[in-house]
mmCIF file of C-alpha atoms in Angstrom:
data_model
loop_
_atom_site.group_PDB
_atom_site.id
_atom_site.type_symbol
_atom_site.label_atom_id
_atom_site.label_comp_id
_atom_site.label_asym_id
_atom_site.label_seq_id
_atom_site.Cartn_x
_atom_site.Cartn_y
_atom_site.Cartn_z
ATOM 1 C CA UNK T 20 59.884 -4.829 52.937
ATOM 2 C CA UNK T 21 61.160 -5.248 56.481
ATOM 3 C CA UNK T 22 58.700 -7.029 58.642
ATOM 4 C CA UNK T 23 57.403 -4.761 61.432
ATOM 5 C CA UNK T 24 58.221 -5.735 64.883
ATOM 6 C CA UNK T 25 55.598 -5.864 67.487
ATOM 7 C CA UNK T 26 55.252 -2.925 69.837
ATOM 8 C CA UNK T 27 55.521 -3.056 73.543
ATOM 9 C CA UNK T 28 52.207 -2.556 75.401
ATOM 10 C CA UNK T 29 51.534 0.934 76.288
ATOM 11 C CA UNK T 30 51.490 2.344 79.902
ATOM 12 C CA UNK T 31 49.674 5.592 80.826
ATOM 13 C CA UNK T 32 51.366 8.551 82.352
ATOM 14 C CA UNK T 33 49.699 11.615 83.768
ATOM 15 C CA UNK T 34 51.791 14.542 82.661
ATOM 16 C CA UNK T 35 51.180 18.201 82.122
ATOM 17 C CA UNK T 36 47.284 17.715 82.013
ATOM 18 C CA UNK T 37 47.196 14.958 79.670
ATOM 19 C CA UNK T 38 47.129 11.086 80.070
ATOM 20 C CA UNK T 39 50.101 9.981 77.858
ATOM 21 C CA UNK T 40 50.386 6.610 76.189
ATOM 22 C CA UNK T 41 54.170 5.556 76.573
ATOM 23 C CA UNK T 42 55.878 2.514 74.984
ATOM 24 C CA UNK T 43 58.937 1.322 76.875
ATOM 25 C CA UNK T 44 61.628 -1.323 76.069
ATOM 26 C CA UNK T 45 65.127 -2.118 77.254
ATOM 27 C CA UNK T 46 66.861 -2.362 80.571
ATOM 28 C CA UNK T 47 65.500 0.104 83.336
ATOM 29 C CA UNK T 48 69.055 1.120 84.147
ATOM 30 C CA UNK T 49 70.000 1.774 80.505
ATOM 31 C CA UNK T 50 70.704 5.334 79.255
ATOM 32 C CA UNK T 51 67.227 6.684 78.555
ATOM 33 C CA UNK T 52 66.387 7.474 74.906
ATOM 34 C CA UNK T 53 62.970 9.166 74.209
ATOM 35 C CA UNK T 54 61.770 8.854 70.497
ATOM 36 C CA UNK T 55 59.447 11.738 69.417
ATOM 37 C CA UNK T 56 57.395 11.215 66.471
ATOM 38 C CA UNK T 57 56.235 13.842 63.808
ATOM 39 C CA UNK T 58 53.064 14.326 61.660
ATOM 40 C CA UNK T 59 51.050 12.254 60.774
ATOM 41 C CA UNK T 60 52.858 9.695 62.987
ATOM 42 C CA UNK T 61 52.740 7.796 66.264
ATOM 43 C CA UNK T 62 55.031 6.148 68.714
ATOM 44 C CA UNK T 63 54.603 3.260 66.379
ATOM 45 C CA UNK T 64 56.714 5.068 63.821
ATOM 46 C CA UNK T 65 59.638 3.924 65.753
ATOM 47 C CA UNK T 66 58.744 0.336 65.790
ATOM 48 C CA UNK T 67 61.960 -0.657 63.885
ATOM 49 C CA UNK T 68 64.096 1.424 66.306
ATOM 50 C CA UNK T 69 62.669 0.420 69.645
ATOM 51 C CA UNK T 70 63.836 -3.271 69.645
ATOM 52 C CA UNK T 71 67.233 -2.418 68.171
ATOM 53 C CA UNK T 72 67.976 0.307 70.692
ATOM 54 C CA UNK T 73 66.678 -2.092 73.553
ATOM 55 C CA UNK T 74 68.868 -4.820 72.332
ATOM 56 C CA UNK T 75 71.960 -2.248 72.439
ATOM 57 C CA UNK T 76 71.231 -1.703 76.154
ATOM 58 C CA UNK T 77 69.261 1.412 76.015
ATOM 59 C CA UNK T 78 66.033 2.265 77.844
ATOM 60 C CA UNK T 79 63.850 3.185 75.073
ATOM 61 C CA UNK T 80 60.670 5.469 75.515
ATOM 62 C CA UNK T 81 58.428 6.323 72.721
ATOM 63 C CA UNK T 82 55.197 8.366 73.558
ATOM 64 C CA UNK T 83 52.168 8.976 71.526
ATOM 65 C CA UNK T 84 52.412 12.758 71.904
ATOM 66 C CA UNK T 85 49.789 15.346 72.606
ATOM 67 C CA UNK T 86 46.831 15.089 70.133
ATOM 68 C CA UNK T 87 47.900 11.688 68.680
ATOM 69 C CA UNK T 88 47.132 7.873 69.066
ATOM 70 C CA UNK T 89 45.980 6.704 72.422
ATOM 71 C CA UNK T 90 47.200 10.022 74.131
ATOM 72 C CA UNK T 91 44.755 12.150 72.170
ATOM 73 C CA UNK T 92 44.199 15.702 73.481
ATOM 74 C CA UNK T 93 41.828 18.598 73.868
ATOM 75 C CA UNK T 94 39.685 19.642 70.939
ATOM 76 C CA UNK T 95 38.075 22.853 69.840
ATOM 77 C CA UNK T 96 39.479 25.910 68.414
ATOM 78 C CA UNK T 97 39.775 27.567 71.721
ATOM 79 C CA UNK T 98 42.244 24.783 72.796
ATOM 80 C CA UNK T 99 44.640 25.348 69.850
ATOM 81 C CA UNK T 100 47.254 27.150 72.168
ATOM 82 C CA UNK T 101 47.338 24.068 74.275
ATOM 83 C CA UNK T 102 49.490 22.547 71.576
ATOM 84 C CA UNK T 103 52.201 25.186 71.680
ATOM 85 C CA UNK T 104 55.952 24.406 72.091
ATOM 86 C CA UNK T 105 55.796 25.050 75.985
ATOM 87 C CA UNK T 106 53.174 22.275 76.304
ATOM 88 C CA UNK T 107 54.860 19.997 73.943
ATOM 89 C CA UNK T 108 58.135 20.171 75.818
ATOM 90 C CA UNK T 109 56.473 20.446 79.219
ATOM 91 C CA UNK T 110 54.695 17.060 78.437
ATOM 92 C CA UNK T 111 58.081 15.363 77.930
ATOM 93 C CA UNK T 112 59.579 16.965 81.002
ATOM 94 C CA UNK T 113 56.570 15.643 83.008
ATOM 95 C CA UNK T 114 56.982 12.402 81.442
ATOM 96 C CA UNK T 115 60.448 12.015 82.689
ATOM 97 C CA UNK T 116 59.316 13.275 86.285
ATOM 98 C CA UNK T 117 56.803 10.557 86.202
ATOM 99 C CA UNK T 118 59.398 7.780 85.246
ATOM 100 C CA UNK T 119 61.835 9.107 87.691
ATOM 101 C CA UNK T 120 64.380 10.033 85.039
ATOM 102 C CA UNK T 121 66.614 13.139 85.435
ATOM 103 C CA UNK T 122 68.005 13.396 81.922
ATOM 104 C CA UNK T 123 67.409 11.642 78.591
ATOM 105 C CA UNK T 124 68.732 11.708 75.098
ATOM 106 C CA UNK T 125 65.839 13.040 72.890
ATOM 107 C CA UNK T 126 65.592 11.877 69.194
ATOM 108 C CA UNK T 127 62.876 13.334 67.000
ATOM 109 C CA UNK T 128 61.758 13.064 63.338
ATOM 110 C CA UNK T 129 59.808 15.647 61.392
ATOM 111 C CA UNK T 130 57.779 17.805 63.941
ATOM 112 C CA UNK T 131 59.326 15.615 66.718
ATOM 113 C CA UNK T 132 62.512 16.961 65.659
ATOM 114 C CA UNK T 133 61.370 20.552 66.252
ATOM 115 C CA UNK T 134 60.230 19.544 69.753
ATOM 116 C CA UNK T 135 63.613 17.796 70.736
ATOM 117 C CA UNK T 136 65.790 20.723 69.609
ATOM 118 C CA UNK T 137 63.568 23.088 71.405
ATOM 119 C CA UNK T 138 63.716 20.720 74.507
ATOM 120 C CA UNK T 139 67.502 21.540 74.383
ATOM 121 C CA UNK T 140 66.793 25.251 74.810
ATOM 122 C CA UNK T 141 63.590 25.296 76.875
ATOM 123 C CA UNK T 142 64.181 22.242 79.201
ATOM 124 C CA UNK T 143 68.048 22.027 78.863
ATOM 125 C CA UNK T 144 68.639 20.507 82.288
ATOM 126 C CA UNK T 145 66.601 17.431 81.236
ATOM 127 C CA UNK T 146 68.553 16.951 77.868
ATOM 128 C CA UNK T 147 71.765 14.693 77.889
ATOM 129 C CA UNK T 148 71.835 14.698 74.027
ATOM 130 C CA UNK T 149 69.729 15.234 70.905
ATOM 131 C CA UNK T 150 69.299 13.246 67.646
ATOM 132 C CA UNK T 151 67.643 14.994 64.736
ATOM 133 C CA UNK T 152 66.238 12.664 62.126
ATOM 134 C CA UNK T 153 65.666 14.582 59.046
ATOM 135 C CA UNK T 154 64.815 17.716 61.103
ATOM 136 C CA UNK T 155 67.784 20.067 61.786
ATOM 137 C CA UNK T 156 68.002 22.652 64.420
ATOM 138 C CA UNK T 157 66.267 25.737 62.925
ATOM 139 C CA UNK T 158 67.069 28.933 64.599
ATOM 140 C CA UNK T 159 64.325 31.500 65.682
ATOM 141 C CA UNK T 160 63.429 33.313 62.440
ATOM 142 C CA UNK T 161 63.729 37.262 62.374
ATOM 143 C CA UNK T 162 59.822 37.333 61.337
ATOM 144 C CA UNK T 163 56.603 35.458 61.798
ATOM 145 C CA UNK T 164 57.319 32.109 60.251
ATOM 146 C CA UNK T 165 53.696 31.593 58.900
ATOM 147 C CA UNK T 166 53.937 35.086 57.282
ATOM 148 C CA UNK T 167 57.335 34.015 55.839
ATOM 149 C CA UNK T 168 55.910 30.779 54.317
ATOM 150 C CA UNK T 169 53.001 32.524 52.884
ATOM 151 C CA UNK T 170 55.132 34.950 51.278
ATOM 152 C CA UNK T 171 57.478 32.348 49.672
ATOM 153 C CA UNK T 172 54.914 29.631 48.815
ATOM 154 C CA UNK T 173 51.389 31.277 48.902
ATOM 155 C CA UNK T 174 48.100 30.086 50.533
ATOM 156 C CA UNK T 175 48.165 26.484 49.212
ATOM 157 C CA UNK T 176 51.381 25.426 50.921
ATOM 158 C CA UNK T 177 50.278 22.859 53.421
ATOM 159 C CA UNK T 178 51.405 24.647 56.647
ATOM 160 C CA UNK T 179 49.842 27.812 55.482
ATOM 161 C CA UNK T 180 46.679 25.802 54.630
ATOM 162 C CA UNK T 181 46.737 24.340 58.061
ATOM 163 C CA UNK T 182 46.197 27.607 59.771
ATOM 164 C CA UNK T 183 42.427 27.553 58.794
ATOM 165 C CA UNK T 184 40.870 25.656 61.737
ATOM 166 C CA UNK T 185 38.762 22.703 60.758
ATOM 167 C CA UNK T 186 39.465 22.627 57.040
ATOM 168 C CA UNK T 187 42.441 20.295 56.664
ATOM 169 C CA UNK T 188 41.229 17.749 59.315
ATOM 170 C CA UNK T 189 37.748 17.620 57.445
ATOM 171 C CA UNK T 190 39.620 16.988 54.068
ATOM 172 C CA UNK T 191 42.051 14.377 55.443
ATOM 173 C CA UNK T 192 39.326 12.668 57.754
ATOM 174 C CA UNK T 193 36.887 12.171 54.742
ATOM 175 C CA UNK T 194 38.897 9.009 53.985
ATOM 176 C CA UNK T 195 41.612 8.643 56.662
ATOM 177 C CA UNK T 196 42.957 5.314 55.088
ATOM 178 C CA UNK T 197 43.485 6.977 51.692
ATOM 179 C CA UNK T 198 44.979 10.108 53.262
ATOM 180 C CA UNK T 199 47.577 7.839 55.200
ATOM 181 C CA UNK T 200 48.402 5.862 51.885
ATOM 182 C CA UNK T 201 48.995 9.337 50.264
ATOM 183 C CA UNK T 202 51.420 10.408 52.854
ATOM 184 C CA UNK T 203 53.286 7.099 53.604
ATOM 185 C CA UNK T 204 54.965 6.522 50.210
ATOM 186 C CA UNK T 205 58.686 6.240 49.213
ATOM 187 C CA UNK T 206 59.872 9.400 47.653
ATOM 188 C CA UNK T 207 59.011 9.401 44.043
ATOM 189 C CA UNK T 208 61.560 12.128 43.089
ATOM 190 C CA UNK T 209 65.213 12.388 43.894
ATOM 191 C CA UNK T 210 66.622 15.618 45.324
ATOM 192 C CA UNK T 211 68.197 16.315 41.818
ATOM 193 C CA UNK T 212 64.983 15.785 40.049
ATOM 194 C CA UNK T 213 63.087 18.041 42.611
ATOM 195 C CA UNK T 214 65.575 20.848 41.969
ATOM 196 C CA UNK T 215 64.806 20.781 38.255
ATOM 197 C CA UNK T 216 60.944 20.923 38.606
ATOM 198 C CA UNK T 217 59.333 24.304 38.023
ATOM 199 C CA UNK T 218 58.574 26.548 40.946
ATOM 200 C CA UNK T 219 54.736 26.164 40.810
ATOM 201 C CA UNK T 220 55.226 22.320 41.338
ATOM 202 C CA UNK T 221 57.286 22.961 44.326
ATOM 203 C CA UNK T 222 54.896 25.060 46.565
ATOM 204 C CA UNK T 223 54.428 21.944 48.904
ATOM 205 C CA UNK T 224 50.595 22.180 48.195
ATOM 206 C CA UNK T 225 50.285 18.387 49.009
ATOM 207 C CA UNK T 226 46.486 18.614 49.782
ATOM 208 C CA UNK T 227 45.965 19.401 46.040
ATOM 209 C CA UNK T 228 47.878 16.242 45.021
ATOM 210 C CA UNK T 229 45.712 14.397 47.575
ATOM 211 C CA UNK T 230 42.689 15.107 45.287
ATOM 212 C CA UNK T 231 44.146 13.473 42.371
ATOM 213 C CA UNK T 232 43.532 9.697 41.357
ATOM 214 C CA UNK T 233 45.589 7.323 43.532
ATOM 215 C CA UNK T 234 47.392 5.950 40.429
ATOM 216 C CA UNK T 235 48.798 9.363 39.642
ATOM 217 C CA UNK T 236 50.518 9.733 43.060
ATOM 218 C CA UNK T 237 54.323 9.910 43.105
ATOM 219 C CA UNK T 238 56.340 7.071 44.613
ATOM 220 C CA UNK T 239 55.366 3.533 45.778
ATOM 221 C CA UNK T 240 53.594 2.489 49.075
ATOM 222 C CA UNK T 241 56.075 2.352 51.853
ATOM 223 C CA UNK T 242 54.039 0.229 54.519
ATOM 224 C CA UNK T 243 52.501 -3.216 54.557
ATOM 225 C CA UNK T 244 48.815 -3.508 54.762
ATOM 226 C CA UNK T 245 49.105 -4.384 58.512
ATOM 227 C CA UNK T 246 51.027 -1.156 59.098
ATOM 228 C CA UNK T 247 48.795 1.005 57.258
ATOM 229 C CA UNK T 248 45.831 -0.657 59.177
ATOM 230 C CA UNK T 249 47.594 0.519 62.543
ATOM 231 C CA UNK T 250 47.869 4.189 61.616
ATOM 232 C CA UNK T 251 44.242 4.160 60.053
ATOM 233 C CA UNK T 252 42.787 2.905 63.240
ATOM 234 C CA UNK T 253 44.715 5.393 65.434
ATOM 235 C CA UNK T 254 43.837 8.437 63.308
ATOM 236 C CA UNK T 255 40.173 7.376 62.846
ATOM 237 C CA UNK T 256 40.096 7.243 66.650
ATOM 238 C CA UNK T 257 42.022 10.441 67.666
ATOM 239 C CA UNK T 258 40.923 12.391 64.450
ATOM 240 C CA UNK T 259 43.487 14.684 62.656
ATOM 241 C CA UNK T 260 42.744 17.894 64.615
ATOM 242 C CA UNK T 261 45.252 17.421 67.463
ATOM 243 C CA UNK T 262 48.411 16.888 65.174
ATOM 244 C CA UNK T 263 47.446 19.797 62.893
ATOM 245 C CA UNK T 264 47.195 22.031 65.895
ATOM 246 C CA UNK T 265 50.981 21.913 66.309
ATOM 247 C CA UNK T 266 51.224 23.598 62.957
ATOM 248 C CA UNK T 267 48.706 26.273 64.207
ATOM 249 C CA UNK T 268 51.205 27.274 66.933
ATOM 250 C CA UNK T 269 54.203 28.247 64.595
ATOM 251 C CA UNK T 270 53.332 31.967 65.137
ATOM 252 C CA UNK T 271 52.775 31.561 68.909
ATOM 253 C CA UNK T 272 55.870 29.548 69.361
ATOM 254 C CA UNK T 273 57.816 32.308 67.611
ATOM 255 C CA UNK T 274 56.425 34.837 69.882
ATOM 256 C CA UNK T 275 56.983 32.577 73.131
ATOM 257 C CA UNK T 276 60.552 32.033 72.381
ATOM 258 C CA UNK T 277 61.725 35.675 71.915
ATOM 259 C CA UNK T 278 64.851 36.197 73.850
ATOM 260 C CA UNK T 279 65.653 32.474 74.133
ATOM 261 C CA UNK T 280 69.337 32.013 73.454
ATOM 262 C CA UNK T 281 69.668 29.853 70.116
ATOM 263 C CA UNK T 282 72.496 27.519 71.486
ATOM 264 C CA UNK T 283 72.331 23.936 72.114
ATOM 265 C CA UNK T 284 74.807 23.023 74.838
ATOM 266 C CA UNK T 285 74.150 19.169 74.628
ATOM 267 C CA UNK T 286 75.813 16.972 72.153
ATOM 268 C CA UNK T 287 73.995 16.343 68.781
ATOM 269 C CA UNK T 288 73.670 14.038 66.005
ATOM 270 C CA UNK T 289 71.974 15.027 62.771
ATOM 271 C CA UNK T 290 70.826 12.355 60.337
ATOM 272 C CA UNK T 291 69.502 13.688 57.079
ATOM 273 C CA UNK T 292 67.768 11.804 54.119
ATOM 274 C CA UNK T 293 69.135 12.533 50.773
ATOM 275 C CA UNK T 294 65.855 12.541 48.904
ATOM 276 C CA UNK T 295 63.542 14.363 51.653
ATOM 277 C CA UNK T 296 62.274 17.240 49.640
ATOM 278 C CA UNK T 297 60.516 18.565 52.762
ATOM 279 C CA UNK T 298 63.402 18.493 55.121
ATOM 280 C CA UNK T 299 66.598 18.395 52.723
ATOM 281 C CA UNK T 300 70.052 17.920 53.846
ATOM 282 C CA UNK T 301 70.892 21.391 52.853
ATOM 283 C CA UNK T 302 68.747 22.678 55.890
ATOM 284 C CA UNK T 303 71.369 21.151 58.215
ATOM 285 C CA UNK T 304 74.151 23.410 56.687
ATOM 286 C CA UNK T 305 75.526 25.770 59.191
ATOM 287 C CA UNK T 306 73.985 23.961 62.100
ATOM 288 C CA UNK T 307 77.317 23.957 63.831
ATOM 289 C CA UNK T 308 76.971 27.659 64.656
ATOM 290 C CA UNK T 309 73.993 26.770 67.020
ATOM 291 C CA UNK T 310 74.972 23.107 67.970
ATOM 292 C CA UNK T 311 78.760 23.222 68.450
ATOM 293 C CA UNK T 312 78.987 19.761 69.502
ATOM 294 C CA UNK T 313 77.470 18.109 66.324
ATOM 295 C CA UNK T 314 77.993 15.069 64.116
ATOM 296 C CA UNK T 315 76.224 14.808 60.860
ATOM 297 C CA UNK T 316 75.349 11.964 58.484
ATOM 298 C CA UNK T 317 73.310 11.606 55.270
ATOM 299 C CA UNK T 318 71.367 8.372 54.455
ATOM 300 C CA UNK T 319 71.357 8.046 50.601
ATOM 301 C CA UNK T 320 68.429 6.987 48.499
ATOM 302 C CA UNK T 321 66.003 7.826 51.331
ATOM 303 C CA UNK T 322 62.914 9.976 51.383
ATOM 304 C CA UNK T 323 61.085 11.648 54.339
ATOM 305 C CA UNK T 324 60.016 8.590 56.384
ATOM 306 C CA UNK T 325 63.546 7.475 57.328
ATOM 307 C CA UNK T 326 62.572 5.280 60.262
ATOM 308 C CA UNK T 327 60.455 2.951 57.916
ATOM 309 C CA UNK T 328 62.386 3.512 54.735
ATOM 310 C CA UNK T 329 65.894 2.703 55.878
ATOM 311 C CA UNK T 330 65.486 1.493 59.377
ATOM 312 C CA UNK T 331 68.800 -0.522 59.602
ATOM 313 C CA UNK T 332 70.800 2.461 58.350
ATOM 314 C CA UNK T 333 69.237 4.738 60.884
ATOM 315 C CA UNK T 334 69.558 2.226 63.814
ATOM 316 C CA UNK T 335 73.265 1.692 63.033
ATOM 317 C CA UNK T 336 73.996 5.556 63.072
ATOM 318 C CA UNK T 337 72.021 6.097 66.254
ATOM 319 C CA UNK T 338 73.421 3.086 68.167
ATOM 320 C CA UNK T 339 77.018 3.895 67.058
ATOM 321 C CA UNK T 340 76.736 7.511 68.343
ATOM 322 C CA UNK T 341 74.890 6.554 71.418
ATOM 323 C CA UNK T 342 77.474 3.992 72.470
ATOM 324 C CA UNK T 343 80.446 6.386 71.752
ATOM 325 C CA UNK T 344 78.889 9.318 73.631
ATOM 326 C CA UNK T 345 76.837 7.710 76.373
ATOM 327 C CA UNK T 346 77.876 3.893 76.463
#
């Protein structure tokens, strides 16, 4: 297991109505690279990438995003719309303003990947390039995405279940350390094995599996005790509500982006993980239609948590592309 590097100390930046915790490293005159985490993650999820990118000469900026970590965010069902895509991309644009940066390369994993691809549509003048880690560019659907997921997977699919305010956060917060041990595991199934599984086992009802005894969970623990402790402390402090609110805005985001041209003009790098069953490499097929200047790679024998599971492979691909395109 790779030893986790120490994180830089955070600074706090007022942006778009929140006080955002931002972790920076590397030369101030380097090409800015903003690292955007997903769920249930933190800026800490980029701990292996931050020093490598900084050593390669890039100015690395990793925020705890709205609702997460030391940034936190507004609570209460009435504030769910404050986690929509306009707020999430506005937070990052305001962060650049506060740092005196015109444009940056945006890199995102999981939900952070959705945000960085949308940055290239909604804040395109701030985006020099985009790196998707596991998360491809997903063009706007022709129908409400939650209704589409409900139709395909049913009510137990985790994103559909997340729509019920208060329920998932209560379930996950009952034992935050256990919940995080459940999520942060190496993939216990290859893409080929997943394909052969019966449909009822592929409905992505992870929260059912969470209720099973720990010894029955798939895969092996991904993190060290010290790393699990960092995540546990952060989620016990912030709670789960803010991060889950991102999911509660899928339908709202779909309505807000009606009429937005689905074309990324900035250069893109897509790094998929071969055994990510939530965001499989097949989802990146055909991306070139929407991201004409695109390079694609697949990291073999890697599950969903690419930054932690295959940090050296990810760093090599990112730094190589960044140096060729922006060096």
